[in-house]
CSV table of C-alpha atoms in Angstrom, one decimal:
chain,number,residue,atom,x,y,z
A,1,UNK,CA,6.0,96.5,67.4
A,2,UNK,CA,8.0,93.7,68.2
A,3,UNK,CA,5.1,91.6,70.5
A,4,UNK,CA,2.8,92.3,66.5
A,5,UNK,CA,5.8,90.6,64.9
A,6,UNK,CA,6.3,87.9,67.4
A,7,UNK,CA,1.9,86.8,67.9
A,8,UNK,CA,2.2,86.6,63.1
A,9,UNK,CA,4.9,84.0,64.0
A,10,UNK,CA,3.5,82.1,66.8
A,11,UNK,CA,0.2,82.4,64.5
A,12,UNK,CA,1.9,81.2,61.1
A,13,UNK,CA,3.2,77.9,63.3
A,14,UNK,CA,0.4,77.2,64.2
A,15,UNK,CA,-1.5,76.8,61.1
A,16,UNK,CA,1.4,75.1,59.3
A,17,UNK,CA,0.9,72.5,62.6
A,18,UNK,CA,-2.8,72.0,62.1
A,19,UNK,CA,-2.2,71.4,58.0
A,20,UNK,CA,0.3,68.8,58.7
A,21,UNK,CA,-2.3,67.2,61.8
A,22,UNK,CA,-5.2,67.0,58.8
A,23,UNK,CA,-2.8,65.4,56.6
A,24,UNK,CA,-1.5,62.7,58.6
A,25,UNK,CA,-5.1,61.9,59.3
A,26,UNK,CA,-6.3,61.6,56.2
A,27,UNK,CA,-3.6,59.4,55.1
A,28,UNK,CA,-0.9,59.3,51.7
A,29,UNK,CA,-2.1,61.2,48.5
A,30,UNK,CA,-3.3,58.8,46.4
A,31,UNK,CA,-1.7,58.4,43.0
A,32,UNK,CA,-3.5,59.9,40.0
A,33,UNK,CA,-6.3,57.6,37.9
A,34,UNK,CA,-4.4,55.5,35.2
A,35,UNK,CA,-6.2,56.2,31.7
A,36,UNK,CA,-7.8,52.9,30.5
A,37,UNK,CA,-6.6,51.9,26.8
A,38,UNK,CA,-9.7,51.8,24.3
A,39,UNK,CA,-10.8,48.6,23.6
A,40,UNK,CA,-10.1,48.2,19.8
A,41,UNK,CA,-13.1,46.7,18.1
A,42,UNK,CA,-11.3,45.8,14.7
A,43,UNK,CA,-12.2,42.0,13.5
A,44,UNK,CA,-9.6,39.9,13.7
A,45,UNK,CA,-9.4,36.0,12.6
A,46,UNK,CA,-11.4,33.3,14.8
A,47,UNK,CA,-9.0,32.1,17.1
A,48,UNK,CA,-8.8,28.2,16.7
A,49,UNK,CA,-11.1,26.5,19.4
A,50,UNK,CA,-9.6,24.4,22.6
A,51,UNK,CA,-9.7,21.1,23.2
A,52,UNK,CA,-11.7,20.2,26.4
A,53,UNK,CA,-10.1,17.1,26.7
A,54,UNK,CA,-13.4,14.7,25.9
A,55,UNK,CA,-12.6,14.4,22.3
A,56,UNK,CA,-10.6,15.8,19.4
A,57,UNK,CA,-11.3,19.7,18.9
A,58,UNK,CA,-14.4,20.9,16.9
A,59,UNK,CA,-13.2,21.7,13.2
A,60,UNK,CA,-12.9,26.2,12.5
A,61,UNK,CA,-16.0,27.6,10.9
A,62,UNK,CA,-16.2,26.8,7.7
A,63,UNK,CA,-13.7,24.2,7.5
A,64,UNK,CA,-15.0,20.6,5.1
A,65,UNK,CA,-14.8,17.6,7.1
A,66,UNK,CA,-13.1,14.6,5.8
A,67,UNK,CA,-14.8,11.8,4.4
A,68,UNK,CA,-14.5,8.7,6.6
A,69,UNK,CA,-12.7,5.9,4.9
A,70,UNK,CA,-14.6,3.1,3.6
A,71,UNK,CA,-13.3,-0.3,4.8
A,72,UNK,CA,-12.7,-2.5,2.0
A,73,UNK,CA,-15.0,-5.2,0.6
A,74,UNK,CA,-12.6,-7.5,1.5
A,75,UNK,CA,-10.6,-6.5,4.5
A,76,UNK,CA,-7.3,-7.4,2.5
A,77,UNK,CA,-5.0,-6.7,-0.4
A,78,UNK,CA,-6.2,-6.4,-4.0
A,79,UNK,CA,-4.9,-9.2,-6.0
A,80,UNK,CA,-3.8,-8.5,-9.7
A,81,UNK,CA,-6.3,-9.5,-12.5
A,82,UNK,CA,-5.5,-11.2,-15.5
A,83,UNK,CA,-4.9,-8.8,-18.4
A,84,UNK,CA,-3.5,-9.1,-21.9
A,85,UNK,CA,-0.1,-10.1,-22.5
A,86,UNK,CA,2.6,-7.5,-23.7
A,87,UNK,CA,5.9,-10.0,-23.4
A,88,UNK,CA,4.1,-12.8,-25.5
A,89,UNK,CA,5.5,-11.3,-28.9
A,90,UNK,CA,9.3,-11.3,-27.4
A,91,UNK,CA,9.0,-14.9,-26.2
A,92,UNK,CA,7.6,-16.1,-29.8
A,93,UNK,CA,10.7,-14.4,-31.4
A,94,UNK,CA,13.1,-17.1,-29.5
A,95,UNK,CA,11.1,-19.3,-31.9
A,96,UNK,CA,8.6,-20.6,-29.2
A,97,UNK,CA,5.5,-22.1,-30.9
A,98,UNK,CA,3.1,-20.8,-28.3
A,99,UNK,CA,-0.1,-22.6,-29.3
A,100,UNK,CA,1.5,-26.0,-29.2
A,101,UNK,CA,3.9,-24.8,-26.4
A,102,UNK,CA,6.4,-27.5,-24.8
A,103,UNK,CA,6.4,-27.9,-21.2
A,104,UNK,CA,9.7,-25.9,-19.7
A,105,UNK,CA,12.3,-28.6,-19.2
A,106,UNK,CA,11.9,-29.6,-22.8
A,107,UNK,CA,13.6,-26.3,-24.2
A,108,UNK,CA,16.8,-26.0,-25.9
A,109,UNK,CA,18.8,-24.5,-23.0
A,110,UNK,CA,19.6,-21.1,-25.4
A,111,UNK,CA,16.2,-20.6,-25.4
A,112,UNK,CA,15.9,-20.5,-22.0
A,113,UNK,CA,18.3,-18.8,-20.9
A,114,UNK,CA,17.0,-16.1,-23.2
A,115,UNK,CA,13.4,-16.4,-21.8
A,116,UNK,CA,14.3,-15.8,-18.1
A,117,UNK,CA,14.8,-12.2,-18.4
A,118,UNK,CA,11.2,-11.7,-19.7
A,119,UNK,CA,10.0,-13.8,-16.1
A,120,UNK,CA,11.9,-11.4,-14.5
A,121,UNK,CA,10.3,-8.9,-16.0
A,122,UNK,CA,6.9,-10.2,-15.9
A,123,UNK,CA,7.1,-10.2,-12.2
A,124,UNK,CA,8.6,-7.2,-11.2
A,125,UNK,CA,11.8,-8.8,-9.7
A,126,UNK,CA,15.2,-6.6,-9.5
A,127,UNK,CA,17.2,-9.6,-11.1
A,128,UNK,CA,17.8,-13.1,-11.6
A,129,UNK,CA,18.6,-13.6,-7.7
A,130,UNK,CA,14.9,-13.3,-7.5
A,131,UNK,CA,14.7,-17.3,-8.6
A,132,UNK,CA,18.5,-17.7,-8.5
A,133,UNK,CA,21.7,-18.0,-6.0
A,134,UNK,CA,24.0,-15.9,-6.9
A,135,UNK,CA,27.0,-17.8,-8.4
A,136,UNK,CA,25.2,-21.3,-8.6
A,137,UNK,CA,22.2,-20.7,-10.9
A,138,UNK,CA,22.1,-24.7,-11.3
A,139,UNK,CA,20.7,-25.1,-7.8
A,140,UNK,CA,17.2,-25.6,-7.4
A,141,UNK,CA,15.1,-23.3,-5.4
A,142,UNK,CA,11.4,-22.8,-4.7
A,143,UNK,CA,10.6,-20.0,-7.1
A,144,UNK,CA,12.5,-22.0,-10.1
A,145,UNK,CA,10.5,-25.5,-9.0
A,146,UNK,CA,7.3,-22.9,-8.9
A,147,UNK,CA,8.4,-21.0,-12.3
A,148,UNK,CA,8.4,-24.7,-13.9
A,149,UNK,CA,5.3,-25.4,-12.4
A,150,UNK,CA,3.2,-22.4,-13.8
A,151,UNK,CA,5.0,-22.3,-17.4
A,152,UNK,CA,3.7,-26.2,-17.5
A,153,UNK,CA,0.6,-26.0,-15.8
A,154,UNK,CA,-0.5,-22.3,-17.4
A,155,UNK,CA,1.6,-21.4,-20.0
A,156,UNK,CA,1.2,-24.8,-22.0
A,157,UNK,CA,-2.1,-25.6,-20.3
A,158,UNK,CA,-4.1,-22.5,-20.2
A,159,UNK,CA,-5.6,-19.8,-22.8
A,160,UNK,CA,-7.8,-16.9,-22.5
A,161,UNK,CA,-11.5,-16.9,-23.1
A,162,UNK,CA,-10.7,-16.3,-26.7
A,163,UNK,CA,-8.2,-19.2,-27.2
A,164,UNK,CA,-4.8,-17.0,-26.9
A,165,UNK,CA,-1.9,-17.8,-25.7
A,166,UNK,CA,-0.9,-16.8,-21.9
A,167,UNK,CA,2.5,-15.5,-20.5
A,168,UNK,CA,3.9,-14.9,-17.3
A,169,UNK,CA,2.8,-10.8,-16.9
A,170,UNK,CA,-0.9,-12.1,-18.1
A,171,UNK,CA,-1.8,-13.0,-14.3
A,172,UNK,CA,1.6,-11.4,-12.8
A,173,UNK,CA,1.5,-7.7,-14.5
A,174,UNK,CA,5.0,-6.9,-13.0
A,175,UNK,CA,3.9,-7.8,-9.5
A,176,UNK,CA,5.7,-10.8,-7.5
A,177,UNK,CA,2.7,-11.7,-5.1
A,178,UNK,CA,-0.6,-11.3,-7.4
A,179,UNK,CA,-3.0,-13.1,-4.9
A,180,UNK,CA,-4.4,-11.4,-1.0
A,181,UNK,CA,-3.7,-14.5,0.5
A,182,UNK,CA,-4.7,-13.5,4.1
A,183,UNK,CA,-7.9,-12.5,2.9
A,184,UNK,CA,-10.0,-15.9,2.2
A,185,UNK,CA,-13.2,-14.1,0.9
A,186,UNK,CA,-11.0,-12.4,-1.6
A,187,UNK,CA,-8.9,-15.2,-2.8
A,188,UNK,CA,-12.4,-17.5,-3.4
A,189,UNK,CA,-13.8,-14.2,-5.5
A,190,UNK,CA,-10.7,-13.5,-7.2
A,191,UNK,CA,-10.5,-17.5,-8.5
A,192,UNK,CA,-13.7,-17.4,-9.4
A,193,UNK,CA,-13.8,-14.1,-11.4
A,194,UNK,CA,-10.4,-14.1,-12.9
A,195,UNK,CA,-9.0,-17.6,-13.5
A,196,UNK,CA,-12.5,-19.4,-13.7
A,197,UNK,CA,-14.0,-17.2,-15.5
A,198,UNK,CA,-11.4,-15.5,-17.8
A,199,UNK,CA,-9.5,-18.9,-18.9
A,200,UNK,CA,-10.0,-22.0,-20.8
A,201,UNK,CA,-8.5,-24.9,-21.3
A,202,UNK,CA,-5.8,-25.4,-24.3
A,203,UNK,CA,-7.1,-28.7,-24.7
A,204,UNK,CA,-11.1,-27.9,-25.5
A,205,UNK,CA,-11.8,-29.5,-22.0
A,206,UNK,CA,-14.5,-27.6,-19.5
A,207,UNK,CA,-12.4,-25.3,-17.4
A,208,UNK,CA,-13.3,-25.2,-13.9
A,209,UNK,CA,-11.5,-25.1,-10.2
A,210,UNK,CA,-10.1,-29.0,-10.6
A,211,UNK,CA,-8.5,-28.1,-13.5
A,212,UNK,CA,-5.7,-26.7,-11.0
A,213,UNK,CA,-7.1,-28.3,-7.7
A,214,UNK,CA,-8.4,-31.5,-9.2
A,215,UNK,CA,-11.6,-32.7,-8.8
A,216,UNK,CA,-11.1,-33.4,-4.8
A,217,UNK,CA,-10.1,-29.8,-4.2
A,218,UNK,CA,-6.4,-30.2,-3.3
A,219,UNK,CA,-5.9,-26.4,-1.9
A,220,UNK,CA,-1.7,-27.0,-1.6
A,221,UNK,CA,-1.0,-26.8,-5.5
A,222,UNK,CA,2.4,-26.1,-5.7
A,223,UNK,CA,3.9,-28.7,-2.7
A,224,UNK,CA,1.1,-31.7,-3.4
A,225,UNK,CA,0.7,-31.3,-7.2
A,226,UNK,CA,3.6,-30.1,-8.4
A,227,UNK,CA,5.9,-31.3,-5.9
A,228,UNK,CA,7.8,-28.1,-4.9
A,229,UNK,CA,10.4,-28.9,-1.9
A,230,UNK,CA,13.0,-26.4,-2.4
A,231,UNK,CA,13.0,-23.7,0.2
């Protein structure tokens, strides 16, 4: 009885050996398959394309390009074209006879010191330092030599193509600088279509370029003609 119990023993280790031999040999049980997630197939927004670096990005689907800008005409600033006057009815209530209008220096100093506001005005300026210094309004300067100069030489000289009277905001229209200057192209077609052929001459005469420029062209109005030194 006891050599039965003693061979189920010895036959028991024996087995358990080989299981653990067929084991090691075959290596660590490998972990169990991880499930993979479903793909979803809902539609979601277009993501926005990538730039590759050899250009700016395609636009999205759908998207309107913008319009390319077209270069001006000109290549410069719009000057300001002559319009009606609206300050000519408060200058004729100082008692200025407009159509037989004296030159500047030859007004009653009340009536002057009540026009300047409406120059101001006329162009756009903040104040009276815009022709002025401040605390000495006696001393000349170049906009006051060049505010004499156009009240004498457009004012009193000039009309529209129906004989009326011009003012200061009838070529200015609240803006300081009314001509593109840099732009030569412009400035020739802007003479030509605005203060050729929009004015006339108060005294009957043909109106043309030499009424300003004289009949040799003088291009440097304001220091040749009108003798403006003040800086």
């Amino acid at each position: 009885m006891l050599q039965q119990v003693h061979g189920s023993i010895l036959a028991l280790a024996m087995s358990a050996g080989v299981s653990a031999a067929l084991m090691a040999g075959c290596g660590p049980t490998p972990p169990p398959d991880t499930p993979t997630p479903p793909t979803s197939t809902a539609e979601g927004p277009t993501p926005a394309p990538t730039s590759t670096g050899e250009g700016p990005a395609p636009a999205p689907t759908g998207a309107e390009p913008k319009p390319a800008t077209p270069p001006s005409p000109h290549g410069g600033a719009a000057g300001v074209p002559i319009t009606p006057t609206k300050l000519l009815p408060k200058a004729q209530k100082l008692g200025i006879d407009f159509k037989k209008a004296p030159k500047l220096s030859q007004l009653p100093m009340g009536v002057k010191k009540k026009l300047m506001p409406l120059f101001k005005d006329a162009l756009g300026m903040k104040d009276c330092n815009g022709c002025h210094v401040e605390g000495d309004f006696k001393k000349e300067t170049r906009n006051i030599q060049i505010a004499r100069g156009m009240w004498d030489n457009y004012v009193v000289g000039l009309r529209d193509n129906d004989g009326n009277a011009l003012f200061c905001d009838s070529c200015h229209d609240g803006k300081e600088d009314l001509i593109p200057r840099s732009d030569k192209d412009a400035v020739q077609k802007m003479m030509t279509e605005e203060y050729e052929g929009k004015l006339t001459r108060a005294d009957g005469e043909e109106h043309s370029c030499s009424t300003c420029h004289t009949d040799v062209f003088e291009a440097k109005i304001f220091e040749s003609l009108w003798k403006v030194s003040a800086k």
